[in-house]
Structure formats: C-alpha cells, structure tokens
C-alpha cells in the first residue's frame, strides 16, 4: 500500500516523504482509515510498529479537513496521554514533524518540572496536547486549559499506564473531555485489566491487532499445578513416576536450578542429564545425542540452552518454574505436540510466580 491511498492531505504527505517513509506500516494501514471514519479504536501494538503516526496522521488530517483550527482559535482539539515523560516528548516530536507544513501546533506537558512554563504554553494555545496524566489533571484543576473543544483522546501505552497506577487519572481525564469525542486506545499487551479499562471508555470500538503472534499448537494440553515451592520436587517425581513414558524436558530458569534438579533426579534413580549455558558445546552435543538415542529419560534445561536445539518431538514438557516471559513459555511448550501428535505441558507454579 502507498500513503497516497490513505487520502492524506498533501502537506502531510510532504512531511512524511521528507521523513523518508515510503509506505505505511501495518498498524498505520489498518488504523488510519478507521480514525478518519471517526471510529473508536483499540490497537494492540508495541513501540516500533509506527503506532504514533497511526494516530497522529489521521488526527492532523481531521483537523486540516474540518478547518476547526481557524474557527475555534487555539483551543485543544486532541489530547494524547502517555505514561512517561520520555514517551510523551517523543510523541510531541512526532506530531511536530508530521505537522511541519501545516499551521497545527502541539505541545507537551509532564510532571517533575516547573508547571509555570507549561501554563504559559497553554495560555498561548495549542491544537494538540501530549501529556502525562498527573500533570494534565493539575493543569486542569488550575484552569489552564478549556476541554470543551477536545475531539480526540488518545491513550497510549495503556498497559504501562495501568502498571504505573494511572488508571484513576485516565478515567478522570476521560470524564473531563466532552462526551462526544473519539477515543483511540493503544497497548502493547491486553491483559484483562486493560481490556476492562477499554470497555469502560470506548464506544463500539474497532480492534486492530499487530502484536507479534506466537501461538501453541492446539494438540498441546496445558496443565497448571499450584504448588508451594518446597513441594515442587516431590510433585515432579510423582509426575515422572506415574505419568511419563516417553522422553521429557524439564525447564528451569537458572543454571543453578538446573544442576540442583539434575542431582536430585539422579539420586532418585532417573537417567537424566542437563544442558545450560556453562556447559561446553561438546558436552551439550553428547547429552543431546544420548537423549535422542533414548539413553536418557529426561533432560533438564534452561531456556537459553534449549533455544535452537534440534530436539525430537517430546511427550511432555515440565516447567519446574514458569519462564520470565510469554515468548519463552510458548517456545518451551512448542517442543511437545509437534506434527499433530498429542503433547502435554505441565507447569508447577508457586504463589510467588
Ligand atoms: P513508533 O512505533 O510510533 O514509536 O515508531 C517507530 C519508528 O518508526 C519511528 O522512528 C518512526 O519515525 C518510524 N516510522 C513510523 N512510520 C513509518 C513508516 N511508515 N515508514 C518508515 N518509518 C516509519
């Protein structure tokens, strides 16, 4: 797709081309038309996908089309909420670069610095205001801006916003804005609490998801045992004794954990070996060929060591601890249930995890 197909104003196209953008990114291709139609949008997208332009360009386009800039004077027409000062500054810079050949202005306000210069900026008037939530509310309480003309509210990095405890502030800001507005909501991840927030503030939104897809074959059954840390070893032995027939990998987070588990299993009479980052390539290769040849019942491994290993399809994967991130989880359990065969992934999860 070319930017021309998105029907953007020539002065925006000029700025985009000067920035060296030749075609829209996926999120831009999907989100820009929806925003131009006036829809509320939920976008699952991480930084780096081009999401800033995905909301900034159609906001600028809307302002150019409606001619509101001229009619209402310099009253805020769009607010962009960002969780951190750094991100807020970046978003403001992006707006400025896209609006370079227009008369639309933007500004950024954030906490942790003197409020007076920010008041002066607002007094002069801007069209687009990028802000961190707390400072924006302070400025509102001090009557430094008039929210009457706000047409668009963007909530960026909603998941981070919630993690940083801004949920109440975001809700307050949403209420300050006029009822009739467009809301655009972006989040890198969509945990339940973020979905809850979006349900509260968006009206029949369109969803756009460009988050990286990692998925697990449907043939993998996933079991989770809630178990105190101290009881994990016992449960692991029970599983080995009672359920596993074929070969199995047990994952742990640390090299230390891997070695400890290997020792305990050996002591209990199991033929196991381990692979982790401190083992030489030769040692890892030997372990792997023993495992493939069926001379070992189980392999104990860290995520890093197991990455890229050509391990045949496994009957079971046990996560002695959950990995630190979702990608690793998907990676681990993808080693079972291959080629349509049934697989089983068991996670032993303590309260702390
Ligand atoms: P963002 O995800 O909004 O933080 O953008 C990530 C980076 O991609 C920024 O440096 C943008 O300037 C750049 N960018 C955004 N859209 C495009 C595009 N269509 N073509 C090339 N670069 C882009």
Short mmCIF file of C-alpha atoms and ligand atoms in Angstrom, two decimals:
data_model
loop_
_atom_site.label_atom_id
_atom_site.label_comp_id
_atom_site.label_asym_id
_atom_site.label_seq_id
_atom_site.Cartn_x
_atom_site.Cartn_y
_atom_site.Cartn_z
CA UNK A 1 0.00 0.00 0.00
CA UNK A 2 1.11 3.54 -0.64
CA UNK A 3 0.45 6.53 1.60
CA UNK A 4 -1.44 8.16 -1.30
CA UNK A 5 -4.17 5.54 -0.91
CA UNK A 6 -4.83 6.76 2.61
CA UNK A 7 -6.09 10.06 1.20
CA UNK A 8 -3.97 12.27 3.38
CA UNK A 9 -3.53 15.99 2.87
CA UNK A 10 -0.67 17.00 0.59
CA UNK A 11 1.08 18.87 3.35
CA UNK A 12 1.11 15.74 5.49
CA UNK A 13 2.32 13.62 2.57
CA UNK A 14 5.10 16.09 2.00
CA UNK A 15 6.29 15.80 5.62
CA UNK A 16 6.03 12.01 5.52
CA UNK A 17 8.09 11.81 2.38
CA UNK A 18 10.70 14.15 3.82
CA UNK A 19 10.99 11.76 6.77
CA UNK A 20 11.74 9.00 4.30
CA UNK A 21 8.57 6.97 4.90
CA UNK A 22 7.67 5.28 1.64
CA UNK A 23 4.78 3.10 2.68
CA UNK A 24 2.56 2.83 5.74
CA UNK A 25 3.35 0.20 8.35
CA UNK A 26 0.73 -2.46 9.05
CA UNK A 27 -0.77 -0.62 12.01
CA UNK A 28 -0.92 2.60 10.01
CA UNK A 29 -2.61 0.86 7.10
CA UNK A 30 -5.26 -0.54 9.42
CA UNK A 31 -5.75 2.26 11.92
CA UNK A 32 -5.60 5.40 9.77
CA UNK A 33 -8.78 4.67 7.74
CA UNK A 34 -10.71 3.79 10.93
CA UNK A 35 -9.68 7.00 12.66
CA UNK A 36 -10.60 9.02 9.58
CA UNK A 37 -14.05 7.41 9.68
CA UNK A 38 -14.42 8.66 13.24
CA UNK A 39 -14.34 5.23 14.89
CA UNK A 40 -13.05 4.49 18.37
CA UNK A 41 -10.07 2.15 18.03
CA UNK A 42 -8.26 -0.34 20.26
CA UNK A 43 -4.82 -1.06 18.87
CA UNK A 44 -2.58 -3.83 20.19
CA UNK A 45 0.80 -2.68 19.07
CA UNK A 46 4.22 -2.25 20.53
CA UNK A 47 6.53 0.70 20.20
CA UNK A 48 8.43 0.44 16.94
CA UNK A 49 5.41 -0.55 14.87
CA UNK A 50 4.77 3.02 13.77
CA UNK A 51 1.76 3.44 16.03
CA UNK A 52 2.46 7.10 16.78
CA UNK A 53 1.92 8.05 13.13
CA UNK A 54 -1.07 5.69 13.06
CA UNK A 55 -2.92 8.06 15.37
CA UNK A 56 -1.07 11.34 14.72
CA UNK A 57 -1.58 11.45 10.95
CA UNK A 58 -5.36 10.97 10.94
CA UNK A 59 -5.75 13.40 13.85
CA UNK A 60 -3.85 16.02 11.87
CA UNK A 61 -5.83 15.14 8.75
CA UNK A 62 -9.09 15.60 10.65
CA UNK A 63 -8.02 18.99 11.90
CA UNK A 64 -6.99 20.11 8.43
CA UNK A 65 -10.24 18.90 6.90
CA UNK A 66 -12.61 20.40 9.40
CA UNK A 67 -10.94 23.77 9.36
CA UNK A 68 -11.51 23.86 13.10
CA UNK A 69 -8.08 25.28 13.67
CA UNK A 70 -9.26 28.51 12.16
CA UNK A 71 -12.75 28.52 13.70
CA UNK A 72 -12.09 27.74 17.33
CA UNK A 73 -8.79 29.51 17.71
CA UNK A 74 -6.00 27.75 19.54
CA UNK A 75 -8.12 25.57 21.82
CA UNK A 76 -7.04 21.99 22.41
CA UNK A 77 -8.62 19.63 19.87
CA UNK A 78 -6.72 16.45 20.75
CA UNK A 79 -5.15 15.10 23.89
CA UNK A 80 -2.61 12.29 23.88
CA UNK A 81 -1.92 10.62 27.23
CA UNK A 82 1.40 8.93 27.71
CA UNK A 83 2.71 7.20 30.84
CA UNK A 84 6.23 8.64 30.84
CA UNK A 85 7.89 11.91 30.14
CA UNK A 86 10.26 10.36 27.55
CA UNK A 87 7.45 8.81 25.54
CA UNK A 88 5.41 12.00 25.78
CA UNK A 89 8.31 14.03 24.41
CA UNK A 90 8.75 11.58 21.53
CA UNK A 91 5.08 11.74 20.62
CA UNK A 92 5.15 15.53 20.64
CA UNK A 93 8.20 15.49 18.39
CA UNK A 94 6.42 13.14 16.00
CA UNK A 95 3.38 15.46 15.84
CA UNK A 96 5.64 18.41 15.15
CA UNK A 97 7.44 16.62 12.35
CA UNK A 98 4.21 15.47 10.66
CA UNK A 99 2.59 18.90 11.06
CA UNK A 100 5.64 20.74 9.79
CA UNK A 101 3.90 22.06 6.66
CA UNK A 102 0.65 22.95 8.39
CA UNK A 103 -0.37 25.59 10.91
CA UNK A 104 -1.31 22.98 13.51
CA UNK A 105 0.64 23.22 16.74
CA UNK A 106 1.41 20.76 19.50
CA UNK A 107 2.96 20.90 22.95
CA UNK A 108 3.94 18.50 25.68
CA UNK A 109 3.40 18.75 29.44
CA UNK A 110 4.65 16.34 32.09
CA UNK A 111 5.32 16.19 35.79
CA UNK A 112 8.62 16.52 37.59
CA UNK A 113 9.34 20.00 36.32
CA UNK A 114 8.05 23.50 36.98
CA UNK A 115 4.43 23.94 35.96
CA UNK A 116 4.69 27.67 35.18
CA UNK A 117 6.29 27.46 31.70
CA UNK A 118 3.70 24.82 30.79
CA UNK A 119 0.92 27.21 31.85
CA UNK A 120 2.36 29.85 29.54
CA UNK A 121 2.38 27.43 26.63
CA UNK A 122 -1.27 26.56 27.25
CA UNK A 123 -2.19 30.23 27.58
CA UNK A 124 -0.87 30.85 24.08
CA UNK A 125 -2.93 27.91 22.91
CA UNK A 126 -2.17 24.65 21.12
CA UNK A 127 -4.16 22.27 18.95
CA UNK A 128 -2.67 19.01 20.18
CA UNK A 129 -1.53 18.45 23.74
CA UNK A 130 0.61 15.48 24.73
CA UNK A 131 0.65 14.89 28.47
CA UNK A 132 1.36 12.59 31.34
CA UNK A 133 -1.89 12.07 33.27
CA UNK A 134 -1.00 13.59 36.65
CA UNK A 135 0.32 16.84 35.27
CA UNK A 136 -2.61 17.20 32.91
CA UNK A 137 -5.02 16.94 35.85
CA UNK A 138 -3.01 19.52 37.81
CA UNK A 139 -3.23 21.91 34.88
CA UNK A 140 -6.95 21.25 34.56
CA UNK A 141 -7.55 21.92 38.25
CA UNK A 142 -5.73 25.21 37.86
CA UNK A 143 -7.98 26.04 34.89
CA UNK A 144 -5.09 26.32 32.48
CA UNK A 145 -6.99 24.90 29.53
CA UNK A 146 -10.50 24.57 28.22
CA UNK A 147 -11.50 20.98 27.37
CA UNK A 148 -14.70 21.99 25.53
CA UNK A 149 -13.26 21.57 22.05
CA UNK A 150 -11.49 18.25 22.53
CA UNK A 151 -12.47 15.94 19.69
CA UNK A 152 -9.96 13.15 20.15
CA UNK A 153 -8.47 11.47 23.19
CA UNK A 154 -5.55 9.09 22.70
CA UNK A 155 -4.49 6.75 25.47
CA UNK A 156 -1.09 5.39 24.56
CA UNK A 157 0.73 2.51 26.26
CA UNK A 158 -2.38 1.72 28.30
CA UNK A 159 -0.81 -1.34 29.93
CA UNK A 160 2.15 0.66 31.18
CA UNK A 161 -0.24 3.39 32.27
CA UNK A 162 -2.07 0.88 34.48
CA UNK A 163 1.12 -0.65 35.84
CA UNK A 164 2.21 2.82 36.89
CA UNK A 165 -1.06 3.39 38.75
CA UNK A 166 -2.58 5.97 36.41
CA UNK A 167 -5.94 4.27 35.98
CA UNK A 168 -7.89 6.74 38.14
CA UNK A 169 -6.24 9.70 36.46
CA UNK A 170 -7.01 8.36 33.00
CA UNK A 171 -10.63 7.86 33.94
CA UNK A 172 -10.87 11.36 35.37
CA UNK A 173 -9.39 12.83 32.21
CA UNK A 174 -11.80 10.88 30.06
CA UNK A 175 -14.68 12.41 32.04
CA UNK A 176 -13.30 15.93 31.65
CA UNK A 177 -13.35 15.55 27.86
CA UNK A 178 -16.63 16.11 26.05
CA UNK A 179 -18.95 13.10 25.84
CA UNK A 180 -18.93 13.31 22.04
CA UNK A 181 -15.37 12.51 21.21
CA UNK A 182 -13.30 9.90 19.51
CA UNK A 183 -11.11 7.72 21.72
CA UNK A 184 -8.07 5.82 20.49
CA UNK A 185 -6.55 3.28 22.82
CA UNK A 186 -3.18 1.61 22.34
CA UNK A 187 -1.50 -1.07 24.40
CA UNK A 188 1.42 -3.41 23.82
CA UNK A 189 -0.34 -6.15 25.76
CA UNK A 190 -4.01 -6.72 26.52
CA UNK A 191 -4.31 -8.24 29.99
CA UNK A 192 -7.80 -8.40 31.45
CA UNK A 193 -7.50 -5.17 33.43
CA UNK A 194 -6.54 -3.25 30.29
CA UNK A 195 -9.49 -4.73 28.41
CA UNK A 196 -11.66 -3.66 31.37
CA UNK A 197 -10.45 -0.09 31.11
CA UNK A 198 -11.02 -0.01 27.36
CA UNK A 199 -14.57 -1.33 27.82
CA UNK A 200 -15.26 1.47 30.25
CA UNK A 201 -14.17 4.31 28.00
CA UNK A 202 -14.54 3.26 24.36
CA UNK A 203 -17.75 3.26 22.33
CA UNK A 204 -18.18 0.29 19.96
CA UNK A 205 -14.50 0.27 19.14
CA UNK A 206 -12.81 -1.39 16.21
CA UNK A 207 -9.91 -3.63 17.22
CA UNK A 208 -6.64 -3.74 15.39
CA UNK A 209 -4.01 -6.22 16.47
CA UNK A 210 -0.48 -6.16 15.13
CA UNK A 211 1.20 -7.67 18.17
CA UNK A 212 3.63 -10.45 17.32
CA UNK A 213 1.81 -13.72 17.04
CA UNK A 214 3.17 -16.62 18.88
CA UNK A 215 0.85 -19.48 19.31
CA UNK A 216 0.87 -23.01 20.52
CA UNK A 217 -0.40 -25.99 18.59
CA UNK A 218 -3.90 -26.98 19.63
CA UNK A 219 -2.64 -30.51 20.21
CA UNK A 220 -0.73 -29.41 23.32
CA UNK A 221 -2.66 -29.86 26.53
CA UNK A 222 -1.58 -27.34 29.14
CA UNK A 223 -1.84 -28.13 32.82
CA UNK A 224 -1.00 -25.90 35.70
CA UNK A 225 -0.41 -27.09 39.23
CA UNK A 226 -0.44 -24.59 42.05
CA UNK A 227 2.23 -25.94 44.36
CA UNK A 228 4.37 -24.48 47.15
CA UNK A 229 7.97 -24.12 46.08
CA UNK A 230 9.17 -26.64 48.65
CA UNK A 231 6.82 -29.29 47.29
CA UNK A 232 7.81 -28.98 43.65
CA UNK A 233 10.48 -31.67 43.76
CA UNK A 234 8.05 -34.17 45.21
CA UNK A 235 5.40 -33.37 42.61
CA UNK A 236 7.95 -33.56 39.81
CA UNK A 237 8.99 -37.05 40.94
CA UNK A 238 5.36 -38.08 41.20
CA UNK A 239 4.74 -36.96 37.63
CA UNK A 240 7.80 -38.80 36.37
CA UNK A 241 6.86 -41.96 38.22
CA UNK A 242 3.21 -42.03 37.32
CA UNK A 243 2.56 -40.40 34.04
CA UNK A 244 5.56 -40.13 31.79
CA UNK A 245 6.50 -42.91 29.43
CA UNK A 246 8.35 -41.21 26.64
CA UNK A 247 11.02 -38.54 26.70
CA UNK A 248 10.62 -35.30 28.52
CA UNK A 249 12.30 -31.97 29.11
CA UNK A 250 12.13 -30.16 32.41
CA UNK A 251 12.79 -26.45 32.22
CA UNK A 252 14.16 -24.30 34.98
CA UNK A 253 15.00 -20.62 34.98
CA UNK A 254 18.58 -20.79 36.22
CA UNK A 255 21.71 -22.87 35.70
CA UNK A 256 21.89 -23.38 39.45
CA UNK A 257 18.32 -24.68 39.49
CA UNK A 258 19.03 -27.00 36.57
CA UNK A 259 22.03 -28.57 38.29
CA UNK A 260 20.19 -28.97 41.57
CA UNK A 261 17.27 -30.71 39.92
CA UNK A 262 19.58 -32.92 37.86
CA UNK A 263 21.31 -34.09 41.05
CA UNK A 264 18.04 -34.81 42.85
CA UNK A 265 16.69 -36.80 39.92
CA UNK A 266 19.91 -38.81 39.60
CA UNK A 267 19.74 -39.56 43.30
CA UNK A 268 16.23 -40.89 42.78
CA UNK A 269 17.47 -43.26 40.13
CA UNK A 270 16.45 -41.42 36.98
CA UNK A 271 18.66 -41.32 33.93
CA UNK A 272 18.85 -37.62 33.33
CA UNK A 273 21.34 -35.05 32.10
CA UNK A 274 21.30 -31.31 31.88
CA UNK A 275 22.13 -28.58 29.41
CA UNK A 276 22.78 -24.97 30.34
CA UNK A 277 24.93 -22.09 29.24
CA UNK A 278 28.01 -23.08 31.24
CA UNK A 279 28.38 -26.43 29.50
CA UNK A 280 30.70 -26.71 26.54
CA UNK A 281 29.27 -27.29 23.09
CA UNK A 282 30.80 -30.79 23.12
CA UNK A 283 29.11 -31.67 26.39
CA UNK A 284 25.78 -30.36 25.13
CA UNK A 285 26.05 -32.33 21.91
CA UNK A 286 26.78 -35.52 23.83
CA UNK A 287 23.81 -35.02 26.11
CA UNK A 288 21.60 -34.34 23.14
CA UNK A 289 22.64 -37.44 21.23
CA UNK A 290 22.15 -39.58 24.36
CA UNK A 291 18.71 -38.07 24.72
CA UNK A 292 17.80 -38.69 21.10
CA UNK A 293 19.07 -42.25 21.31
CA UNK A 294 16.83 -42.94 24.31
CA UNK A 295 19.69 -43.38 26.77
CA UNK A 296 18.23 -40.61 28.94
CA UNK A 297 14.74 -40.39 30.36
CA UNK A 298 14.75 -36.67 30.85
CA UNK A 299 16.66 -33.55 30.02
CA UNK A 300 16.84 -30.64 32.44
CA UNK A 301 17.46 -27.34 30.69
CA UNK A 302 17.45 -23.56 30.86
CA UNK A 303 15.61 -21.57 28.18
CA UNK A 304 18.77 -20.18 26.67
CA UNK A 305 20.46 -23.56 26.37
CA UNK A 306 17.43 -25.18 24.80
CA UNK A 307 16.94 -22.47 22.18
CA UNK A 308 17.72 -23.59 18.69
CA UNK A 309 18.31 -27.18 19.74
CA UNK A 310 17.02 -29.77 17.37
CA UNK A 311 15.12 -31.88 19.82
CA UNK A 312 12.71 -34.50 18.52
CA UNK A 313 9.06 -34.26 19.44
CA UNK A 314 8.54 -34.80 23.13
CA UNK A 315 5.80 -36.46 25.04
CA UNK A 316 5.90 -33.89 27.79
CA UNK A 317 7.39 -30.63 28.90
CA UNK A 318 7.51 -29.75 32.56
CA UNK A 319 8.02 -26.17 33.59
CA UNK A 320 9.56 -26.52 37.02
CA UNK A 321 9.17 -22.75 37.15
CA UNK A 322 7.37 -20.53 34.69
CA UNK A 323 9.76 -18.66 32.42
CA UNK A 324 10.14 -14.90 32.78
CA UNK A 325 8.26 -14.09 29.61
CA UNK A 326 5.45 -15.41 27.47
CA UNK A 327 7.62 -15.94 24.41
CA UNK A 328 9.78 -18.41 26.31
CA UNK A 329 6.71 -20.23 27.55
CA UNK A 330 5.42 -20.67 24.01
CA UNK A 331 8.88 -21.71 22.91
CA UNK A 332 9.23 -24.29 25.67
CA UNK A 333 5.92 -25.99 25.20
CA UNK A 334 6.15 -25.88 21.42
CA UNK A 335 8.59 -28.76 21.79
CA UNK A 336 5.75 -31.09 22.52
CA UNK A 337 2.64 -31.79 20.44
CA UNK A 338 4.51 -31.49 17.17
CA UNK A 339 3.19 -32.71 13.85
CA UNK A 340 -0.31 -33.13 15.22
CA UNK A 341 0.79 -35.58 17.93
CA UNK A 342 -0.74 -35.06 21.35
CA UNK A 343 1.53 -33.25 23.74
CA UNK A 344 1.35 -32.24 27.35
CA UNK A 345 2.86 -29.24 29.09
CA UNK A 346 2.78 -29.15 32.87
CA UNK A 347 3.67 -26.03 34.82
CA UNK A 348 4.47 -26.14 38.52
CA UNK A 349 3.62 -22.72 39.83
CA UNK A 350 4.23 -21.39 43.31
CA UNK A 351 2.40 -18.43 44.82
CA UNK A 352 5.29 -16.08 44.14
CA UNK A 353 5.24 -16.85 40.44
P1 LIG B 1 6.64 4.25 16.82
O1 LIG B 1 6.18 2.81 16.86
O2 LIG B 1 5.49 5.17 16.60
O3 LIG B 1 7.44 4.62 18.02
O4 LIG B 1 7.58 4.42 15.53
C1 LIG B 1 8.79 3.75 15.39
C2 LIG B 1 9.70 4.39 14.35
O5 LIG B 1 9.26 4.13 13.04
C3 LIG B 1 9.81 5.91 14.45
O6 LIG B 1 11.18 6.24 14.37
C4 LIG B 1 9.08 6.42 13.23
O7 LIG B 1 9.64 7.62 12.75
C5 LIG B 1 9.25 5.30 12.25
N1 LIG B 1 8.13 5.17 11.29
C6 LIG B 1 6.82 5.33 11.55
N2 LIG B 1 6.08 5.10 10.44
C7 LIG B 1 6.94 4.78 9.46
C8 LIG B 1 6.78 4.41 8.07
N3 LIG B 1 5.58 4.35 7.51
N4 LIG B 1 7.89 4.16 7.34
C9 LIG B 1 9.10 4.22 7.95
N5 LIG B 1 9.33 4.55 9.23
C10 LIG B 1 8.26 4.81 9.99
#
